[in-house]
Short mmCIF file of C-alpha atoms and ligand atoms in Angstrom, two decimals:
data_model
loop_
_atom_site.label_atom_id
_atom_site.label_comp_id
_atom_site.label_asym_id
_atom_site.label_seq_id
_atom_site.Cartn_x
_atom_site.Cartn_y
_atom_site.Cartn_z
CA UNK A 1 44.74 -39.77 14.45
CA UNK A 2 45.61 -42.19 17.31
CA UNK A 3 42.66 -43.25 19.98
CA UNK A 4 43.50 -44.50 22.92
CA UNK A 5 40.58 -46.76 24.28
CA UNK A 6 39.09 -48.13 27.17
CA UNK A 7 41.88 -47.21 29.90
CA UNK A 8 41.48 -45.19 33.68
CA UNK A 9 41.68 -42.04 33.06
CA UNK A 10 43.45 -39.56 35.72
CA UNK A 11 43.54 -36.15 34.16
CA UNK A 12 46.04 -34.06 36.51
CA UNK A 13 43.19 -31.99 37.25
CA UNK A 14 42.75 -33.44 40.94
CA UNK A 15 39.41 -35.33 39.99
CA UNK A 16 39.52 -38.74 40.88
CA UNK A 17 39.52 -41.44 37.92
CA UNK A 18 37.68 -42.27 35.22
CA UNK A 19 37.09 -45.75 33.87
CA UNK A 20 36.66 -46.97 30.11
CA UNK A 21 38.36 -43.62 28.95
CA UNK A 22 38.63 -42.68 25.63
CA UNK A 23 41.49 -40.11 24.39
CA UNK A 24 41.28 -38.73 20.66
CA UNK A 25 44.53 -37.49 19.50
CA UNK A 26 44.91 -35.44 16.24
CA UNK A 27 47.93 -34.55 15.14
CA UNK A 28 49.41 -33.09 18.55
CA UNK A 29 46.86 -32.32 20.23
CA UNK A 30 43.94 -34.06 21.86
CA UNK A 31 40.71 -33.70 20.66
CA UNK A 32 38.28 -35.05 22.45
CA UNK A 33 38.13 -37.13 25.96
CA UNK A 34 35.19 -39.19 26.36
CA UNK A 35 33.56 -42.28 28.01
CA UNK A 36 31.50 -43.02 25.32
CA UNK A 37 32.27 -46.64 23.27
CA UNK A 38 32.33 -44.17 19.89
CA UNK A 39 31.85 -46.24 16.95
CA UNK A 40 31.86 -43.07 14.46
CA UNK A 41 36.22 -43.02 14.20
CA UNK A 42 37.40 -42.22 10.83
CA UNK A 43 39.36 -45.41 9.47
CA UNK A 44 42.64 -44.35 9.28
CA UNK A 45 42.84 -44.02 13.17
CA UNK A 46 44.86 -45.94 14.87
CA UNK A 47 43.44 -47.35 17.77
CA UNK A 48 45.53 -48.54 20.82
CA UNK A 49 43.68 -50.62 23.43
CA UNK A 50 44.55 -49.20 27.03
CA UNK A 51 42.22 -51.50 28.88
CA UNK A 52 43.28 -52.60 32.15
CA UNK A 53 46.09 -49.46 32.07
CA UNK A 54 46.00 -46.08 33.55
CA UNK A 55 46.07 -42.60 31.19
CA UNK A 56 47.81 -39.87 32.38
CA UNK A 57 49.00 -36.71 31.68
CA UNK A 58 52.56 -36.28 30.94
CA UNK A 59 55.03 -36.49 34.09
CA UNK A 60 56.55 -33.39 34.99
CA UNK A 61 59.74 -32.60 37.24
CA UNK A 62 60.20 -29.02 38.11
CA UNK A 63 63.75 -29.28 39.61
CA UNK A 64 66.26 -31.27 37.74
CA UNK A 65 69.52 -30.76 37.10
CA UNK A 66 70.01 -32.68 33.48
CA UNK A 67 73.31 -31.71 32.97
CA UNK A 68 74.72 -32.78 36.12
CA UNK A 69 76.41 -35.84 36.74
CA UNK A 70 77.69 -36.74 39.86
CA UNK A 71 78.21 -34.69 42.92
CA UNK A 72 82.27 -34.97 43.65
CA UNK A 73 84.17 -31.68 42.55
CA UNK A 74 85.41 -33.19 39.22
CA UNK A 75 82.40 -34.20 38.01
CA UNK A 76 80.82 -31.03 39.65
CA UNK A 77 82.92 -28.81 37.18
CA UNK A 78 82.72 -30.91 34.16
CA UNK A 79 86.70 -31.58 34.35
CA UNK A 80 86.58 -35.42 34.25
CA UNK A 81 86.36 -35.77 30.60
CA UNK A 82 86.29 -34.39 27.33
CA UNK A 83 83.41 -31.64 26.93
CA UNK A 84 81.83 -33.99 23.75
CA UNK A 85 81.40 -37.04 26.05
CA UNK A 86 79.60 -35.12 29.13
CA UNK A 87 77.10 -33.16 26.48
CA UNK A 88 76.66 -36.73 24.90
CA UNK A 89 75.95 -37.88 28.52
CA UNK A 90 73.54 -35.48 28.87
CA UNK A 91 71.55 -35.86 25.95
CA UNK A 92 71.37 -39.64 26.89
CA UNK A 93 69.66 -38.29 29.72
CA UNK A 94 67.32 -36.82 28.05
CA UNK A 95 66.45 -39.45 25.71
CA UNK A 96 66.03 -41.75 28.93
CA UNK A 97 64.22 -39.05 31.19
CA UNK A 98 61.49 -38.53 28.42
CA UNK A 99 60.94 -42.39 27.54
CA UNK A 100 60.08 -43.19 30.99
CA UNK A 101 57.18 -40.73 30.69
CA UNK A 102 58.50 -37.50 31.48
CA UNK A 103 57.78 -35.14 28.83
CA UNK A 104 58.58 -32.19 30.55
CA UNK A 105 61.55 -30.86 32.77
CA UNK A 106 62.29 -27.58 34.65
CA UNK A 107 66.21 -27.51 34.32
CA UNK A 108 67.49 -25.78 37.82
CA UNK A 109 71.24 -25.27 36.80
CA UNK A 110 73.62 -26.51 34.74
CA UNK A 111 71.77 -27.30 31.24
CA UNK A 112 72.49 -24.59 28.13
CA UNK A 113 70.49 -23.28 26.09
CA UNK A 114 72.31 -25.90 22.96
CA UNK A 115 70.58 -28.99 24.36
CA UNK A 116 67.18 -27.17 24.09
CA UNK A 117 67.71 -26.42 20.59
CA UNK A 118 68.81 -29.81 19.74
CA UNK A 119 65.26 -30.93 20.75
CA UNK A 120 63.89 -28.48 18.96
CA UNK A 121 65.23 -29.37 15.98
CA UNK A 122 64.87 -32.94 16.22
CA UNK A 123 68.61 -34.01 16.44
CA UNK A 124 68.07 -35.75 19.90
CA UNK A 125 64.84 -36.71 22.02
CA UNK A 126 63.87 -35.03 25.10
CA UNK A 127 61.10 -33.34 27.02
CA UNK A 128 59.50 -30.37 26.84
CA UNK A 129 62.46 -27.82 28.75
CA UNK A 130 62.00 -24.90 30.73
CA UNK A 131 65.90 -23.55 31.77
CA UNK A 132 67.21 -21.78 33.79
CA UNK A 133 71.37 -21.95 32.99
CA UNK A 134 73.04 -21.26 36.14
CA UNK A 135 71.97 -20.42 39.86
CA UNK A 136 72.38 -16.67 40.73
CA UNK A 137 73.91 -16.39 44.25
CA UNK A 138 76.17 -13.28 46.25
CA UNK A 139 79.50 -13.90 46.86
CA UNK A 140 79.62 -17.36 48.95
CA UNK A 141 76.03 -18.15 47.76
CA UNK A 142 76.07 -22.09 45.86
CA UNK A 143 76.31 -20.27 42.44
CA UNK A 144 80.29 -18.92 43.61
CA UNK A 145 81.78 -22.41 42.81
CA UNK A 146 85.00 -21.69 44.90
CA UNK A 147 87.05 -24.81 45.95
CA UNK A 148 87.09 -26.42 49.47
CA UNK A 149 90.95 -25.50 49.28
CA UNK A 150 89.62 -21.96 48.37
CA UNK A 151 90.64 -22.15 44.45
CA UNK A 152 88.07 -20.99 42.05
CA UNK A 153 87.11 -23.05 38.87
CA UNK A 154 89.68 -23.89 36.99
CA UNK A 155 87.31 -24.23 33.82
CA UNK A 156 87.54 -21.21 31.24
CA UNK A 157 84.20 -19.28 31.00
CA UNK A 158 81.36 -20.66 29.16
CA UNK A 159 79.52 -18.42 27.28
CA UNK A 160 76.60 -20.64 27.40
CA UNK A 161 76.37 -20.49 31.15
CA UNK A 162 76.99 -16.82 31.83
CA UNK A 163 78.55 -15.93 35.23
CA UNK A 164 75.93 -15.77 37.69
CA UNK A 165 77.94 -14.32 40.79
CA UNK A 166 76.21 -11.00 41.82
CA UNK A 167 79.16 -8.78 43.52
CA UNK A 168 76.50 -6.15 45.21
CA UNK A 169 73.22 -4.57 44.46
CA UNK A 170 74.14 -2.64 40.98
CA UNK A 171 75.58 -6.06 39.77
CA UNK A 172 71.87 -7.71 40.06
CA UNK A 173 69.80 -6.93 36.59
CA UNK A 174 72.98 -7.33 35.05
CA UNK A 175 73.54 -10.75 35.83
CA UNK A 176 69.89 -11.30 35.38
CA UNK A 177 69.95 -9.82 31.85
CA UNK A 178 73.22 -12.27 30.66
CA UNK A 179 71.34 -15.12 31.60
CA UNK A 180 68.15 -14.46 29.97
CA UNK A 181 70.41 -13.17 27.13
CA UNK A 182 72.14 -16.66 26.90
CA UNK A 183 68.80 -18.22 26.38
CA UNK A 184 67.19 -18.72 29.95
CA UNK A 185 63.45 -19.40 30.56
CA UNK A 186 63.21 -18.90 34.58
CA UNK A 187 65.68 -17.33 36.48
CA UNK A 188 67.02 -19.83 39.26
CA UNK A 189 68.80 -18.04 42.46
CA UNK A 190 69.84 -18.85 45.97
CA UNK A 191 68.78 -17.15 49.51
CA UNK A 192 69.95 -19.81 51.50
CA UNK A 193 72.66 -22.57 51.93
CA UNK A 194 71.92 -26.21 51.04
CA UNK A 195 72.53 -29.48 52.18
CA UNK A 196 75.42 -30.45 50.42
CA UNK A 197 76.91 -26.63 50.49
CA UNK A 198 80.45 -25.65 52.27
CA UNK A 199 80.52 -26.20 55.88
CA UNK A 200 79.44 -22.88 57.22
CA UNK A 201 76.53 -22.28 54.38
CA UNK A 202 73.95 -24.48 55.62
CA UNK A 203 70.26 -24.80 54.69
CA UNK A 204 69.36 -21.76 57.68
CA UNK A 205 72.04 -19.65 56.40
CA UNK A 206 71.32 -16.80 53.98
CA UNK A 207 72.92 -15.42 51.21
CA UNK A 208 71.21 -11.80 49.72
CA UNK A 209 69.58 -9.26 51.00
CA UNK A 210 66.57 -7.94 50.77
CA UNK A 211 67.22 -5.52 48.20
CA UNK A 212 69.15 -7.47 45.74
CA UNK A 213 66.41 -10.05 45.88
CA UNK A 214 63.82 -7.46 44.79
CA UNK A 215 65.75 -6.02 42.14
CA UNK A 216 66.37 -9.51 41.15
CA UNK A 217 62.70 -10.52 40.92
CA UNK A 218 61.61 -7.13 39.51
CA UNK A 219 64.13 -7.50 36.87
CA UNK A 220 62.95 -10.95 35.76
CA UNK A 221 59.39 -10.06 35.80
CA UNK A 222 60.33 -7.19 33.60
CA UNK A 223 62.10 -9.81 31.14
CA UNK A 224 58.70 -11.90 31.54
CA UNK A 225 61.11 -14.70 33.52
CA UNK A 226 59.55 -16.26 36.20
CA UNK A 227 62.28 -16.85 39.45
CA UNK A 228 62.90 -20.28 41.23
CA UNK A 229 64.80 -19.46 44.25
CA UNK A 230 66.41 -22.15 46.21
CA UNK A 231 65.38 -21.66 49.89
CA UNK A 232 65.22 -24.23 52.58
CA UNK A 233 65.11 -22.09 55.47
CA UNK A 234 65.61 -18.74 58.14
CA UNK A 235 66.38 -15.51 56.90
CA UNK A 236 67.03 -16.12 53.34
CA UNK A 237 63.68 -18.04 52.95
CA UNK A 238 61.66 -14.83 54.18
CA UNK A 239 63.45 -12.97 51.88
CA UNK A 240 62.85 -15.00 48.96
CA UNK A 241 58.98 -14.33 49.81
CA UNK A 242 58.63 -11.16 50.70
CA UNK A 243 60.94 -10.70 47.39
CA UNK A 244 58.09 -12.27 45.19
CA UNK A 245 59.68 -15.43 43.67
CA UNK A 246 57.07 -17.13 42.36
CA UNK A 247 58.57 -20.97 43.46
CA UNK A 248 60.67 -21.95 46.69
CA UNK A 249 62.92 -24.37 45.84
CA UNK A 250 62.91 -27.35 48.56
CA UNK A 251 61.14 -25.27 51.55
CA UNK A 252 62.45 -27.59 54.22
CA UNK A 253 62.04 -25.59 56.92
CA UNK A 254 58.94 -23.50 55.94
CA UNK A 255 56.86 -25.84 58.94
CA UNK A 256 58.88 -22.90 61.66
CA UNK A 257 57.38 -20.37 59.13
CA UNK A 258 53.80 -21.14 59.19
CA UNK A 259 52.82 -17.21 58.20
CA UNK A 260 55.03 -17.58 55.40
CA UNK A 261 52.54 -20.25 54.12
CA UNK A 262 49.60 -18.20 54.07
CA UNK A 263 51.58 -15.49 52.33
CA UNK A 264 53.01 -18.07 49.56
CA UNK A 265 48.97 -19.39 48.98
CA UNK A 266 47.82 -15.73 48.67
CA UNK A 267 50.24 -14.50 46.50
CA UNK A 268 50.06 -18.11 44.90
CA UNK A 269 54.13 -18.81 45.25
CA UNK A 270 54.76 -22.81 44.15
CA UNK A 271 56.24 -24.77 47.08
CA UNK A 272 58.54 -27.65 45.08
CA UNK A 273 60.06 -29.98 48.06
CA UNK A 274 62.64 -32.31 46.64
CA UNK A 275 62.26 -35.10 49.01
CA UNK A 276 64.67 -37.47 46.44
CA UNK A 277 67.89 -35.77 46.73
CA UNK A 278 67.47 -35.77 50.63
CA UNK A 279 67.53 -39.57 50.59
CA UNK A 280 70.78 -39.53 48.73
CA UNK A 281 72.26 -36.56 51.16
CA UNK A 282 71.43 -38.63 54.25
CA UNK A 283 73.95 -41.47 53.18
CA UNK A 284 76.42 -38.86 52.02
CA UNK A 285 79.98 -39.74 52.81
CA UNK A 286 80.17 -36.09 53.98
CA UNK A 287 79.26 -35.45 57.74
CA UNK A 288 78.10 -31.94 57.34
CA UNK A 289 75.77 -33.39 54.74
CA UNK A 290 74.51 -36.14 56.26
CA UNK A 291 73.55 -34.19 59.21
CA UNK A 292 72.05 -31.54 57.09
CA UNK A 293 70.09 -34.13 55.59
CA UNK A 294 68.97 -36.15 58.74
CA UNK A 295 68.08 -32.89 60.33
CA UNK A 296 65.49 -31.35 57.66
CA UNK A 297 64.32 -34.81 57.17
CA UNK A 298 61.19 -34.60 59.54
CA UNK A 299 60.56 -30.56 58.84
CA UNK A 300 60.39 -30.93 54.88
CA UNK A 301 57.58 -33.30 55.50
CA UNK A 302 55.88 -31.52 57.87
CA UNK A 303 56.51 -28.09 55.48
CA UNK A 304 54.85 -30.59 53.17
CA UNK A 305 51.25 -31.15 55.13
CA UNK A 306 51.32 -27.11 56.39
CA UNK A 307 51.88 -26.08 52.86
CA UNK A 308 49.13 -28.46 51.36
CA UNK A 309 46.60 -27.57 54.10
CA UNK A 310 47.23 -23.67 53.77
CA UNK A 311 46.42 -24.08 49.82
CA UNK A 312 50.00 -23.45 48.68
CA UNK A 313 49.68 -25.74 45.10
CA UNK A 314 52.70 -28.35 45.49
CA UNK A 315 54.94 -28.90 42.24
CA UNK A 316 57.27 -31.81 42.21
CA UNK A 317 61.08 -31.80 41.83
CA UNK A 318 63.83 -33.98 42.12
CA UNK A 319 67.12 -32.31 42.59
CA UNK A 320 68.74 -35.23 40.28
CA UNK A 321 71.97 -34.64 38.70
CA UNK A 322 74.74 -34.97 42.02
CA UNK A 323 72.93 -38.37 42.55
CA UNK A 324 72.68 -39.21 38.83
CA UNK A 325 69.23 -39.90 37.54
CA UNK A 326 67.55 -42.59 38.38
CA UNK A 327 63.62 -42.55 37.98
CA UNK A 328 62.44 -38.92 38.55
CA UNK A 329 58.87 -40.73 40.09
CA UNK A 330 60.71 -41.54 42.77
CA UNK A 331 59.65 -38.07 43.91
CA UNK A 332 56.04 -38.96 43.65
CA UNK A 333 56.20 -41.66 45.90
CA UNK A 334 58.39 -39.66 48.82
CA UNK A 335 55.55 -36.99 48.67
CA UNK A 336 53.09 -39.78 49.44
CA UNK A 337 55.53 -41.36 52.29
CA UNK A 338 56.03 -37.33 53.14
CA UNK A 339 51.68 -37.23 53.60
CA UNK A 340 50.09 -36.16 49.87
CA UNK A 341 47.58 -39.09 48.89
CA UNK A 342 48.63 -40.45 45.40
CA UNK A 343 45.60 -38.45 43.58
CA UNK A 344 47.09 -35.25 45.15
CA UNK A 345 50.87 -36.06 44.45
CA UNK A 346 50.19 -36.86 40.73
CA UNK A 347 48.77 -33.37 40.78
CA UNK A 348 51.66 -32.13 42.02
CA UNK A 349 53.43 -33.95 38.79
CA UNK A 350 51.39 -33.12 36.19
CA UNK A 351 48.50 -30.11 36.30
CA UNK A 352 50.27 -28.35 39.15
CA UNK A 353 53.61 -28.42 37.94
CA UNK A 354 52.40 -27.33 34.30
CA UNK A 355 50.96 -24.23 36.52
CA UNK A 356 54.07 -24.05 38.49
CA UNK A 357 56.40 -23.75 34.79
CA UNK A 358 53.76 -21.46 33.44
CA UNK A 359 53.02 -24.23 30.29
CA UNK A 360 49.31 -25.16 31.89
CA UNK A 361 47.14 -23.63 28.55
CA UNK A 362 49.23 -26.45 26.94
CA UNK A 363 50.02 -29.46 29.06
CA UNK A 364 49.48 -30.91 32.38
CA UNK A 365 46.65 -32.06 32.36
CA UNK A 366 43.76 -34.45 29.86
CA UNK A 367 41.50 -32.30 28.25
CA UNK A 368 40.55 -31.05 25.41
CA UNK A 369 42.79 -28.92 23.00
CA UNK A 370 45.86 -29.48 25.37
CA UNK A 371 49.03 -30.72 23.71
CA UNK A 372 49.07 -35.20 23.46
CA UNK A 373 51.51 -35.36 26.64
CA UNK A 374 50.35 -38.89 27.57
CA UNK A 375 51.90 -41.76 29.68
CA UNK A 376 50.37 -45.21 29.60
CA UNK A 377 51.21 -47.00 32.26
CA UNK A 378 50.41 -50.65 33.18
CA UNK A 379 48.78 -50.35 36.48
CA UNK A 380 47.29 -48.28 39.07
CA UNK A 381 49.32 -45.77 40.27
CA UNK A 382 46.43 -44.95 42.97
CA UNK A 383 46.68 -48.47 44.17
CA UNK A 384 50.73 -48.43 44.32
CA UNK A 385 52.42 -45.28 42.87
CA UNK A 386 55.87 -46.79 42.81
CA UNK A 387 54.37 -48.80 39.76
CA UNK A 388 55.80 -45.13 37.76
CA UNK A 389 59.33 -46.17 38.60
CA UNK A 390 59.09 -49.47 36.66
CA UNK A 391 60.03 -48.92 33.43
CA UNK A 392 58.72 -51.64 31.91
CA UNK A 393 54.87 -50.18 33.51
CA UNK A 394 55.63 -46.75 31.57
CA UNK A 395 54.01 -49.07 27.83
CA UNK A 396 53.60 -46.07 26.00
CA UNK A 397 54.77 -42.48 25.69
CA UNK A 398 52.73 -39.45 23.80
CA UNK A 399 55.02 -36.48 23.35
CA UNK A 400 52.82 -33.93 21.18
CA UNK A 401 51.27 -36.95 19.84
CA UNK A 402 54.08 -38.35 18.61
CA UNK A 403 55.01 -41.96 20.42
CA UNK A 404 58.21 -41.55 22.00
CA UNK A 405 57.92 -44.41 23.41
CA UNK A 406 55.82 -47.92 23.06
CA UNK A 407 56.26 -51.23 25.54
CA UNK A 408 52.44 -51.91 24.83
CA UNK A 409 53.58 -55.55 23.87
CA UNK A 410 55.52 -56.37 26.94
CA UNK A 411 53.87 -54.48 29.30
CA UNK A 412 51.91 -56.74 32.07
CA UNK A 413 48.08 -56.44 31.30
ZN1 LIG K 501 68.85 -28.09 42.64
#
């Protein structure tokens, strides 16, 4: 049993915090939450005094790209060096992503089903992972990895990423069922372009129609697979809704949409911006990407606000990977620049996000019977929430109640 005492508590449920919390954890779960000074502990727990530091949930990114490691075409494709190395790379990631407090991680492309296992079994540390393998697109969508010369990959197929091109309509459930198949969680697709897509595919332009989107959706339902679709704006963004995806995937251009909001917050669609990666595209040493990036700046944050007010939840994602991976809670401090207070956007990286990856009767939030996903951190993260990029704030880790990781003794009280 481990007790952590006398800390602020913010639970991820949106209530504001709680001082002189107490958090009973048994085994992996937690089993009770209290305010009360408790003398009555069994003596084998382990007490850990929290005073003076904030409790919260486990963080939660719901559009990361683990796998991924930089965003030129070599690196892209996984040809700069040996296979061992870059799946050694990754799990380093891992290891790093959770220790800094985030014990769970939506995968949107590029991480097999292996590195899942491996956690499973122990052989390397790493959050909780919800996958989805590879990105379905059309022909000329981002998942058709085509050169800008116009070659294809040179890399042989890899089973573990199945090929997620859809040729036409009869090719959709198909593609759907290989991925699943291959080990997926959530189905990830594309309607639009992106900002650092080919000249030509751009963050308005669309890639599906309607039908293949709603066999796609339908199909994944019918494998119980929730579907992520990367949207940002236009055509391919109405699609994706009237489709029934059940998250759009940065949304930067849903503020010319605003009847698209009220549909998302009746049908209860997640909206995950990914404010990070834009910061990254904006110095880009590509024009068309830069551009891209400056352009949607001002509309993602106002798709932010439109969303929030018309009660579409908010989940928070990063896009890492082409960038590398530096501190996924960057994120939560660009959705307070972007207008979220910093109650709301630690919602929106903890108890919404569990909602958004369909784990919330588990984790996301502080309460009783929900899996030990705890971060101690050395501050307030109300008072300044860029406190969660400082790794040497994040003093102790809770993964299933197991610590993962513990800076209690250096951390600044
Ligand atoms: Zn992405």
């Amino acid at each position: 049993m481990k007790v952590l005492k006398g800390g602020t508590l913010i639970d991820g449920t949106g209530a504001g915090p709680v001082s002189g919390a107490t958090v009973v954890v048994r085994d992996q779960r937690i089993e009770a939450v209290t305010t009360r000074a408790g003398g009555d502990l069994p003596s084998e727990a382990e007490v850990i005094d929290v005073s003076g530091m904030t409790i919260l949930p486990g963080l939660i990114d719901c559009h990361d790209h683990l796998a991924m490691h930089g965003y030129d075409l070599a690196r892209r494709w996984g040809i700069d060096e040996p296979q061992s190395t870059r799946a050694l790379r990754t799990a380093k990631v891992l290891q790093d992503t959770l220790a800094v407090g985030y014990t769970a991680v939506r995968d949107a492309g590029g991480l097999d089903a292996g590195f899942k296992r491996a956690i499973d079994e122990g052989l390397i540390a790493g959050p909780r992972l919800v996958i989805s393998l590879c990105i379905v697109s059309p022909i000329g969508g981002i998942g058709d990895r085509v050169s800008p010369s116009g070659f294809s990959c040179c890399l042989p197929n890899d089973p573990l990423l199945p090929d997620s091109v859809v040729n036409s309509l009869a090719d959709v459930r198909p593609v759907v069922r290989r991925i699943v198949r291959a080990g997926a969680d959530v189905i990830k697709c594309a309607t639009t372009g992106g900002a650092s897509s080919r000249p030509g595919h751009g963050p308005r332009d669309g890639a599906f129609n309607l039908d293949e989107m709603q066999a796609l959706t339908e199909e994944a339902h019918a494998l119980d697979r929730r579907v992520m679709c990367h949207a940002l704006g236009g055509r391919g963004l109405q699609i994706a809704i009237e489709a029934g995806v059940d998250s759009i995937e940065h949304g930067c251009y849903l503020d010319e949409e605003p009847e698209l909001l009220d549909t998302m917050a009746e049908r209860g669609i997640f909206f995950v911006p990914t404010f990070a990666v834009y910061e990254y595209h904006r110095k880009s040493a590509l024009a068309h990407v830069r551009e891209r990036a400056q352009h949607l700046q001002e509309h993602h944050a106002e798709s932010l606000r439109r969303a929030f007010a018309a009660g579409v939840k908010i989940a928070a994602g990063t896009d890492a990977g082409g960038h590398g991976h530096p501190s996924n809670a960057m994120e939560i401090e660009c959705l307070v620049k972007a207008g979220l207070t910093p109650l709301q956007a630690l919602r929106a990286a903890t108890g919404w996000a569990a909602e958004c990856l369909g784990l919330e009767r588990d984790v996301g939030t502080v309460e009783k019977g929900k899996l030990a996903d705890l971060v101690v951190v050395a501050g307030d993260p109300l008072n300044d929430v860029a406190v969660l990029q400082d790794h040497a704030h994040i003093a102790l880790v809770l993964k299933g109640g197991e610590t993962v990781a513990n800076r209690l003794a250096m951390a600044p009280r």
